[in-house]
mmCIF file of C-alpha atoms in Angstrom:
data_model
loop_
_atom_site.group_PDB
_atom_site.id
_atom_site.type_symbol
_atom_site.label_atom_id
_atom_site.label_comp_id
_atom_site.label_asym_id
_atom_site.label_seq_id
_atom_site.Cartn_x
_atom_site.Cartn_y
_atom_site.Cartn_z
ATOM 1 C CA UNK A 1 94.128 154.360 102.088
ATOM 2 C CA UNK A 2 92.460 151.704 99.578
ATOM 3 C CA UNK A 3 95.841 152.101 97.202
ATOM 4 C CA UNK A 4 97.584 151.433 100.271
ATOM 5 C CA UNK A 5 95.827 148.362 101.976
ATOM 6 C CA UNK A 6 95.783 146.898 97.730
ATOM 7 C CA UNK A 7 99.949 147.430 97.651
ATOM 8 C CA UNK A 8 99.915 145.622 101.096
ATOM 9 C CA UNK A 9 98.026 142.768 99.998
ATOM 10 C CA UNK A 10 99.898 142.848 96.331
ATOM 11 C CA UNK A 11 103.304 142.349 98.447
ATOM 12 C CA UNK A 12 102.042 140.035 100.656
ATOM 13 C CA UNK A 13 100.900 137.882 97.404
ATOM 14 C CA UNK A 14 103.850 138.430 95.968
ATOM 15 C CA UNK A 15 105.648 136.579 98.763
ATOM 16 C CA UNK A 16 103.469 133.912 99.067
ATOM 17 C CA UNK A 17 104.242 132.951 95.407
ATOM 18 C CA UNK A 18 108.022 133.254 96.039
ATOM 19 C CA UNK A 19 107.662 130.328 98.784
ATOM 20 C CA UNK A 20 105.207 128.473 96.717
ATOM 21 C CA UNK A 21 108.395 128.682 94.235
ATOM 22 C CA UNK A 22 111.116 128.174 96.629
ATOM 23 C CA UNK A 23 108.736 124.825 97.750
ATOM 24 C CA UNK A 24 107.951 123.570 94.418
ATOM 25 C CA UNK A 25 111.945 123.368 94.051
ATOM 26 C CA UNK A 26 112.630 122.005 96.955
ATOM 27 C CA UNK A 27 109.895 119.641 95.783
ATOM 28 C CA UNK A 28 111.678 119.048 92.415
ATOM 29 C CA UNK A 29 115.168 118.339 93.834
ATOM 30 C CA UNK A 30 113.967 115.700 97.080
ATOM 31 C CA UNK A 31 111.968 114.037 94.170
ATOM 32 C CA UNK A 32 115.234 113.884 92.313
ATOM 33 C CA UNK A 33 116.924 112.372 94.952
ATOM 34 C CA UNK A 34 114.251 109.968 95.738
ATOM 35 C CA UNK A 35 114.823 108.404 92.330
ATOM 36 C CA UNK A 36 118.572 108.420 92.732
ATOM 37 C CA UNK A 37 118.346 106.546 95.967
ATOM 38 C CA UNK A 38 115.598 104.062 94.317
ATOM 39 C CA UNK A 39 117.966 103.525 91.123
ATOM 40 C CA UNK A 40 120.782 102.898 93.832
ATOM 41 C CA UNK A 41 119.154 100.150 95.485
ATOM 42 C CA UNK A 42 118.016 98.604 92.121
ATOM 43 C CA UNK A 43 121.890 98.650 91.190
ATOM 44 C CA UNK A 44 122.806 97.134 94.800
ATOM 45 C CA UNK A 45 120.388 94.360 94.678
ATOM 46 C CA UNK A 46 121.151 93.605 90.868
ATOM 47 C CA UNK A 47 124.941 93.532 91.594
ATOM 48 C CA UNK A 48 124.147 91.044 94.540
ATOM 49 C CA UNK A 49 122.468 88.833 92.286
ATOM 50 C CA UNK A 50 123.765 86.125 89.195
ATOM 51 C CA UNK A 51 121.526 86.321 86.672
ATOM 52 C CA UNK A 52 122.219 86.251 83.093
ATOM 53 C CA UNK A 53 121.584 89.845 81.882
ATOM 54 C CA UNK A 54 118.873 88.562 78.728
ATOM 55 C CA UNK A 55 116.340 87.472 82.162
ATOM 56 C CA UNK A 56 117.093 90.858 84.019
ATOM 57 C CA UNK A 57 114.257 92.747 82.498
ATOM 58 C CA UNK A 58 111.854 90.177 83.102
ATOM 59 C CA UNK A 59 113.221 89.820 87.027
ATOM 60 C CA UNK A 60 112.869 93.474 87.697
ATOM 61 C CA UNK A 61 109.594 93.278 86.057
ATOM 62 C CA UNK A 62 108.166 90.470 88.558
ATOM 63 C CA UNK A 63 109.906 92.447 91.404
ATOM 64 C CA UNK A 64 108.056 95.662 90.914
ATOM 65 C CA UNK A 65 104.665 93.415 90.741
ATOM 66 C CA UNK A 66 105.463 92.256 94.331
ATOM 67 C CA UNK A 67 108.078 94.541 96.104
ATOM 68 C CA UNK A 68 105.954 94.161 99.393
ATOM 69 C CA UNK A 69 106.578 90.258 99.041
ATOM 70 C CA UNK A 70 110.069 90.795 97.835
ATOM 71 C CA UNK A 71 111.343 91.920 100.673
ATOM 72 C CA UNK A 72 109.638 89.184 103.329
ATOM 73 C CA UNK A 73 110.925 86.430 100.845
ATOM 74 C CA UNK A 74 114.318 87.952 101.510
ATOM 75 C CA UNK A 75 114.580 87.663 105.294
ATOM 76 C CA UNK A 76 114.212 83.870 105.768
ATOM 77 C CA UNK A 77 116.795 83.893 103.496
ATOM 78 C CA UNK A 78 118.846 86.020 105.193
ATOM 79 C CA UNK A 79 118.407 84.265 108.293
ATOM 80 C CA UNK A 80 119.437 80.926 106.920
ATOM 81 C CA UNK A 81 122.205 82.018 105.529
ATOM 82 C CA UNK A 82 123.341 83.921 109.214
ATOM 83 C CA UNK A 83 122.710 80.221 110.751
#
């Protein structure tokens, strides 16, 4: 009975590690994605934008300081513009 309540607990183990696999992709590919949609943006705001490509490393460098403010500068802007 001890060989059998081991196997039991072996086999439940064993599936336990199969979802901690099937999770850790799933993991892996939403982190992937997350990227993609972050690069996306990047592209979208950058395409919006006309600055001379020499100063675009140094503007994506300042935005990434203050993406909270970035996006509150923004909406005034926005709003003028709408007006």
């Amino acid at each position: 009975m001890a060989t059998s309540k081991s196997a039991k607990i072996q086999a439940e183990m064993e599936k336990v590690k199969a979802k901690i696999s099937e999770a850790q992709a799933r993991l892996k590919e939403l982190e992937q994605k997350h990227r993609e949609a972050e690069n996306e943006e990047i592209v979208d705001i950058v395409r919006g934008m006309s600055v001379p490509l020499d100063e675009l490393p140094l503007l994506l460098q300042k935005l990434r300081g203050t993406s909270g403010q970035a996006g509150q500068k923004s909406a005034p802007a926005g709003e003028e513009a709408a007006e």
